[in-house]
Short mmCIF file of N, CA, C and O in Angstrom, two decimals:
data_model
loop_
_atom_site.label_atom_id
_atom_site.label_comp_id
_atom_site.label_asym_id
_atom_site.label_seq_id
_atom_site.Cartn_x
_atom_site.Cartn_y
_atom_site.Cartn_z
N UNK H 1 100.32 115.78 114.01
CA UNK H 1 100.00 116.40 112.33
C UNK H 1 100.21 114.98 111.75
O UNK H 1 101.02 114.16 111.76
N UNK H 2 99.48 114.84 110.46
CA UNK H 2 99.40 113.86 109.41
C UNK H 2 100.50 113.34 108.89
O UNK H 2 101.07 114.89 108.50
N UNK H 3 101.19 112.35 108.72
CA UNK H 3 102.27 112.42 107.36
C UNK H 3 101.73 112.20 106.22
O UNK H 3 101.33 111.30 105.67
N UNK H 4 101.59 113.22 105.41
CA UNK H 4 101.04 113.40 104.17
C UNK H 4 101.59 112.57 102.85
O UNK H 4 101.17 112.05 101.70
N UNK H 5 103.09 112.41 103.17
CA UNK H 5 103.77 111.43 102.08
C UNK H 5 103.32 110.44 102.11
O UNK H 5 103.23 109.86 100.90
N UNK H 6 103.09 109.70 103.09
CA UNK H 6 102.89 108.17 102.82
C UNK H 6 101.22 107.83 102.43
O UNK H 6 100.89 107.36 101.61
N UNK H 7 100.39 109.21 102.37
CA UNK H 7 99.17 109.24 102.06
C UNK H 7 99.32 109.19 100.69
O UNK H 7 98.64 108.92 99.79
N UNK H 8 100.09 109.92 100.25
CA UNK H 8 100.52 110.31 98.67
C UNK H 8 100.94 109.08 97.92
O UNK H 8 100.68 108.25 96.88
N UNK H 9 101.91 108.46 98.71
CA UNK H 9 102.64 107.21 98.41
C UNK H 9 101.38 106.35 98.09
O UNK H 9 101.34 105.37 97.00
N UNK H 10 100.43 105.93 99.11
CA UNK H 10 98.92 104.89 99.09
C UNK H 10 98.30 105.41 97.76
O UNK H 10 98.05 104.71 96.91
N UNK H 11 98.27 106.62 97.49
CA UNK H 11 97.51 107.10 96.39
C UNK H 11 98.19 106.70 95.24
O UNK H 11 97.07 106.17 94.24
N UNK H 12 99.59 106.84 94.96
CA UNK H 12 99.88 106.43 93.94
C UNK H 12 99.69 105.05 93.31
O UNK H 12 99.75 104.64 92.37
N UNK H 13 100.14 104.34 94.76
CA UNK H 13 100.21 103.01 94.47
C UNK H 13 98.84 102.19 94.35
O UNK H 13 98.40 101.58 93.22
N UNK H 14 97.76 102.60 94.40
CA UNK H 14 96.14 102.37 94.53
C UNK H 14 96.09 103.57 92.80
O UNK H 14 95.27 102.18 92.23
N UNK H 15 96.36 104.24 92.34
CA UNK H 15 96.52 104.60 90.93
C UNK H 15 97.19 103.52 90.09
O UNK H 15 96.50 103.39 88.71
N UNK H 16 97.93 103.52 90.38
CA UNK H 16 98.69 102.40 89.48
C UNK H 16 98.29 101.02 89.47
O UNK H 16 97.93 100.36 88.07
N UNK H 17 97.41 100.61 90.14
CA UNK H 17 97.05 99.29 90.50
C UNK H 17 95.73 99.37 89.82
O UNK H 17 95.12 98.39 89.32
N UNK H 18 94.91 100.10 89.65
CA UNK H 18 93.59 100.21 89.23
C UNK H 18 93.29 100.80 88.13
O UNK H 18 92.89 100.69 87.30
N UNK H 19 94.02 101.91 88.19
CA UNK H 19 93.76 102.96 86.68
C UNK H 19 94.41 102.82 85.41
O UNK H 19 94.56 102.39 84.55
N UNK H 20 95.94 103.08 85.80
CA UNK H 20 96.82 103.16 84.47
C UNK H 20 97.18 101.59 84.47
O UNK H 20 97.86 101.51 83.34
N UNK H 21 96.84 100.58 85.18
CA UNK H 21 97.18 99.19 84.96
C UNK H 21 98.86 99.41 84.15
O UNK H 21 99.44 98.29 83.27
N UNK H 22 99.75 99.88 85.49
CA UNK H 22 101.22 99.80 85.42
C UNK H 22 101.59 98.80 86.03
O UNK H 22 102.74 98.50 85.97
N UNK H 23 100.79 97.58 86.89
CA UNK H 23 101.66 96.29 87.56
C UNK H 23 101.58 95.44 86.20
O UNK H 23 100.78 95.17 85.67
N UNK H 24 102.68 94.86 86.01
CA UNK H 24 103.08 93.83 84.62
C UNK H 24 102.11 92.52 85.63
O UNK H 24 101.92 92.13 86.53
N UNK H 25 101.81 91.89 84.16
CA UNK H 25 101.05 90.88 84.33
C UNK H 25 101.41 89.67 85.01
O UNK H 25 101.23 89.19 85.77
N UNK H 26 102.94 89.45 84.85
CA UNK H 26 104.04 88.68 85.74
C UNK H 26 103.67 88.62 87.07
O UNK H 26 103.48 87.86 87.93
N UNK H 27 103.66 89.79 87.60
CA UNK H 27 103.45 90.52 89.11
C UNK H 27 102.28 89.97 89.49
O UNK H 27 102.40 89.29 90.87
N UNK H 28 101.34 90.24 88.80
CA UNK H 28 99.82 89.97 89.19
C UNK H 28 99.74 88.20 89.66
O UNK H 28 99.15 88.04 90.18
N UNK H 29 100.39 87.53 88.14
CA UNK H 29 100.03 86.19 88.34
C UNK H 29 100.81 85.66 89.19
O UNK H 29 100.60 84.56 90.42
N UNK H 30 102.06 86.39 89.70
CA UNK H 30 102.84 86.20 91.00
C UNK H 30 102.06 85.91 92.39
O UNK H 30 102.06 85.05 93.05
N UNK H 31 101.32 87.10 92.25
CA UNK H 31 100.66 87.36 93.74
C UNK H 31 99.96 86.42 94.02
O UNK H 31 99.54 86.14 94.69
N UNK H 32 98.88 86.46 92.65
CA UNK H 32 97.90 85.33 92.96
C UNK H 32 98.19 83.79 93.18
O UNK H 32 97.68 83.17 93.89
N UNK H 33 99.79 83.75 92.55
CA UNK H 33 100.23 82.06 93.05
C UNK H 33 100.15 82.19 94.16
O UNK H 33 100.14 81.17 95.07
N UNK H 34 101.05 82.82 94.97
CA UNK H 34 101.47 83.08 96.05
C UNK H 34 100.69 82.70 96.92
O UNK H 34 100.31 82.09 98.04
N UNK H 35 99.37 83.64 96.76
CA UNK H 35 97.87 83.76 97.52
C UNK H 35 97.18 82.67 97.60
O UNK H 35 96.83 81.50 98.56
N UNK H 36 97.22 81.99 96.13
CA UNK H 36 96.85 80.31 96.35
C UNK H 36 97.37 79.25 97.14
O UNK H 36 97.13 78.67 97.58
N UNK H 37 98.97 79.18 96.87
CA UNK H 37 99.71 78.45 97.41
C UNK H 37 99.52 78.46 98.63
O UNK H 37 99.31 77.17 99.47
N UNK H 38 99.26 79.66 99.68
CA UNK H 38 98.81 80.07 101.18
C UNK H 38 98.09 79.41 101.61
O UNK H 38 97.99 79.11 102.54
N UNK H 39 97.12 79.48 100.79
CA UNK H 39 95.56 79.38 101.17
C UNK H 39 95.43 77.70 101.24
O UNK H 39 94.63 77.23 102.01
N UNK H 40 95.94 77.42 100.15
CA UNK H 40 96.09 75.68 99.67
C UNK H 40 96.59 75.04 101.03
O UNK H 40 96.08 74.06 101.49
N UNK H 41 98.15 75.61 101.27
CA UNK H 41 98.79 74.88 102.74
C UNK H 41 97.99 75.39 103.78
O UNK H 41 97.68 74.19 104.86
N UNK H 42 97.25 76.38 104.09
CA UNK H 42 96.25 76.38 105.68
C UNK H 42 95.16 75.51 105.37
O UNK H 42 94.90 75.03 106.33
N UNK H 43 94.74 75.26 103.94
CA UNK H 43 93.44 74.11 104.33
C UNK H 43 93.86 73.15 104.49
O UNK H 43 93.17 72.01 105.31
N UNK H 44 94.81 72.60 103.94
CA UNK H 44 95.63 71.56 104.43
C UNK H 44 95.95 71.05 105.93
O UNK H 44 95.67 70.24 106.13
N UNK H 45 96.52 72.12 106.45
CA UNK H 45 96.64 72.41 108.00
C UNK H 45 95.46 72.41 108.57
O UNK H 45 95.55 71.48 109.60
N UNK H 46 94.70 73.11 108.01
CA UNK H 46 93.02 72.66 108.74
C UNK H 46 92.31 71.29 108.72
O UNK H 46 92.29 71.09 109.68
N UNK H 47 93.19 70.42 107.51
CA UNK H 47 92.25 69.13 107.43
C UNK H 47 93.18 68.18 108.33
O UNK H 47 92.65 67.43 108.56
N UNK H 48 94.43 68.80 108.22
CA UNK H 48 95.32 67.77 109.51
C UNK H 48 94.88 67.85 110.99
O UNK H 48 94.64 67.15 111.41
N UNK H 49 94.54 69.36 111.30
CA UNK H 49 93.95 69.48 112.69
C UNK H 49 92.53 68.63 112.75
O UNK H 49 92.06 67.88 113.80
N UNK H 50 91.88 68.37 111.59
CA UNK H 50 90.65 67.97 111.88
C UNK H 50 90.66 66.59 112.11
O UNK H 50 90.03 66.26 112.94
N UNK H 51 91.24 65.98 111.44
CA UNK H 51 91.56 64.51 111.51
C UNK H 51 92.21 64.58 112.89
O UNK H 51 91.84 63.37 113.27
N UNK H 52 93.54 65.23 113.24
CA UNK H 52 93.94 64.81 114.75
C UNK H 52 93.06 64.91 115.72
O UNK H 52 92.64 64.56 116.38
N UNK H 53 91.69 66.15 115.67
CA UNK H 53 91.17 66.20 116.54
C UNK H 53 89.91 64.98 116.54
O UNK H 53 89.33 64.19 117.46
N UNK H 54 89.71 64.23 115.30
CA UNK H 54 88.42 63.34 115.24
C UNK H 54 89.40 62.20 115.70
O UNK H 54 88.65 61.29 116.31
N UNK H 55 90.43 61.97 115.44
CA UNK H 55 91.08 60.53 116.25
C UNK H 55 91.49 60.70 117.83
O UNK H 55 91.14 59.79 118.00
N UNK H 56 91.49 61.73 118.02
CA UNK H 56 91.57 62.05 119.41
C UNK H 56 90.03 62.02 120.43
O UNK H 56 89.78 62.04 121.32
N UNK H 57 88.70 61.75 119.40
CA UNK H 57 87.74 61.88 120.00
C UNK H 57 86.83 63.11 119.83
O UNK H 57 85.53 63.37 120.98
N UNK H 58 87.36 64.04 119.68
CA UNK H 58 86.89 65.58 119.77
C UNK H 58 86.17 65.89 118.41
O UNK H 58 86.31 66.38 117.36
N UNK H 59 84.69 65.38 118.62
CA UNK H 59 84.03 65.51 117.21
C UNK H 59 83.67 66.65 116.69
O UNK H 59 83.87 66.95 115.56
N UNK H 60 83.04 67.39 117.81
CA UNK H 60 82.51 68.80 117.65
C UNK H 60 83.80 69.63 116.80
O UNK H 60 83.61 70.40 115.84
N UNK H 61 84.91 69.71 117.11
CA UNK H 61 85.88 70.54 117.08
C UNK H 61 86.13 70.02 115.55
O UNK H 61 86.85 71.00 114.72
N UNK H 62 86.33 68.71 115.10
CA UNK H 62 86.96 68.50 114.13
C UNK H 62 86.31 68.58 113.04
O UNK H 62 86.17 69.06 111.62
N UNK H 63 84.64 68.35 113.29
CA UNK H 63 83.04 68.79 112.44
C UNK H 63 83.66 70.63 112.24
O UNK H 63 83.66 70.91 110.64
N UNK H 64 83.45 71.33 113.31
CA UNK H 64 83.85 72.72 113.03
C UNK H 64 84.82 73.03 112.30
O UNK H 64 84.54 73.70 111.45
N UNK H 65 86.33 72.73 112.55
CA UNK H 65 87.32 72.90 111.44
C UNK H 65 87.21 72.29 110.26
O UNK H 65 87.29 72.98 109.13
N UNK H 66 86.64 70.93 109.89
CA UNK H 66 86.11 70.76 108.70
C UNK H 66 85.39 71.75 107.73
O UNK H 66 85.18 72.15 106.68
N UNK H 67 84.42 72.32 108.74
CA UNK H 67 83.61 73.10 108.12
C UNK H 67 84.54 74.81 107.53
O UNK H 67 84.20 75.10 106.36
N UNK H 68 85.30 74.94 108.08
CA UNK H 68 86.00 76.02 107.98
C UNK H 68 86.84 76.13 106.83
O UNK H 68 87.07 77.11 105.76
N UNK H 69 87.33 74.80 106.79
CA UNK H 69 88.39 74.47 105.96
C UNK H 69 87.52 74.21 104.11
O UNK H 69 87.89 74.86 103.36
N UNK H 70 86.27 73.91 104.37
CA UNK H 70 85.43 73.50 103.21
C UNK H 70 84.95 75.23 102.95
O UNK H 70 85.37 75.67 101.70
N UNK H 71 84.68 76.46 103.74
CA UNK H 71 84.09 77.45 103.33
C UNK H 71 85.35 78.30 102.63
O UNK H 71 85.28 78.66 101.61
N UNK H 72 86.91 77.95 103.26
CA UNK H 72 87.99 78.42 102.60
C UNK H 72 88.23 78.08 101.24
O UNK H 72 88.40 78.73 100.32
N UNK H 73 87.73 76.89 101.04
CA UNK H 73 87.99 76.22 99.82
C UNK H 73 86.88 76.61 98.80
O UNK H 73 87.54 76.96 97.60
N UNK H 74 85.82 76.77 98.94
CA UNK H 74 84.71 77.49 97.84
C UNK H 74 85.47 79.09 97.58
O UNK H 74 84.98 79.30 96.60
N UNK H 75 85.73 79.56 98.95
CA UNK H 75 86.15 81.18 98.44
C UNK H 75 87.47 81.02 97.57
O UNK H 75 87.66 81.97 96.33
N UNK H 76 88.35 80.16 97.51
CA UNK H 76 89.28 79.84 96.66
C UNK H 76 89.19 79.81 95.13
O UNK H 76 89.68 80.18 94.49
N UNK H 77 88.37 78.54 95.63
CA UNK H 77 87.64 78.21 93.98
C UNK H 77 86.92 79.42 93.09
O UNK H 77 87.30 79.53 91.89
N UNK H 78 86.01 80.35 94.12
CA UNK H 78 85.43 81.48 93.66
C UNK H 78 86.66 82.73 93.24
O UNK H 78 86.47 82.98 92.28
N UNK H 79 87.59 82.82 93.91
CA UNK H 79 88.24 83.55 93.72
C UNK H 79 89.04 82.85 92.24
O UNK H 79 89.69 83.62 91.25
N UNK H 80 89.67 81.93 92.27
CA UNK H 80 90.45 81.11 90.90
C UNK H 80 89.34 81.21 89.77
O UNK H 80 89.73 81.33 88.51
N UNK H 81 88.19 81.26 89.78
CA UNK H 81 87.73 80.93 88.49
C UNK H 81 86.77 82.36 87.96
O UNK H 81 85.71 82.55 87.55
N UNK H 82 87.39 83.39 89.28
CA UNK H 82 86.41 84.88 89.16
C UNK H 82 87.08 85.46 87.60
O UNK H 82 88.34 85.34 87.39
N UNK H 83 86.18 86.18 86.87
CA UNK H 83 86.99 87.11 85.61
C UNK H 83 87.92 87.81 85.77
O UNK H 83 87.95 88.43 87.17
N UNK H 84 88.75 88.06 85.16
CA UNK H 84 90.28 88.99 85.23
C UNK H 84 89.82 90.42 85.10
O UNK H 84 88.56 90.74 84.56
N UNK H 85 90.45 90.98 86.26
CA UNK H 85 90.20 92.59 85.79
C UNK H 85 90.50 93.31 84.44
O UNK H 85 91.73 92.68 83.94
N UNK H 86 90.18 94.22 83.91
CA UNK H 86 90.39 94.51 82.78
C UNK H 86 91.80 95.13 82.94
O UNK H 86 92.46 95.87 83.99
#
């Protein structure tokens, strides 16, 4: 039998985040800042891997890794410049 206690907790959290706007702006900004910092560090790591692959003569792997890093950078820029939720 399913535990409905956790289901109600998730429903309460979802309602607080979307409907009643009970989450403070500082917490939202902190979460977005942590996500942005983590994504930037991951992109830097991918670029380091790509440079290492290119230096060792593995050009196809380097191109694929750079392509993935560029896609993540575009996604990060789109998220950063997206309009704020009301």
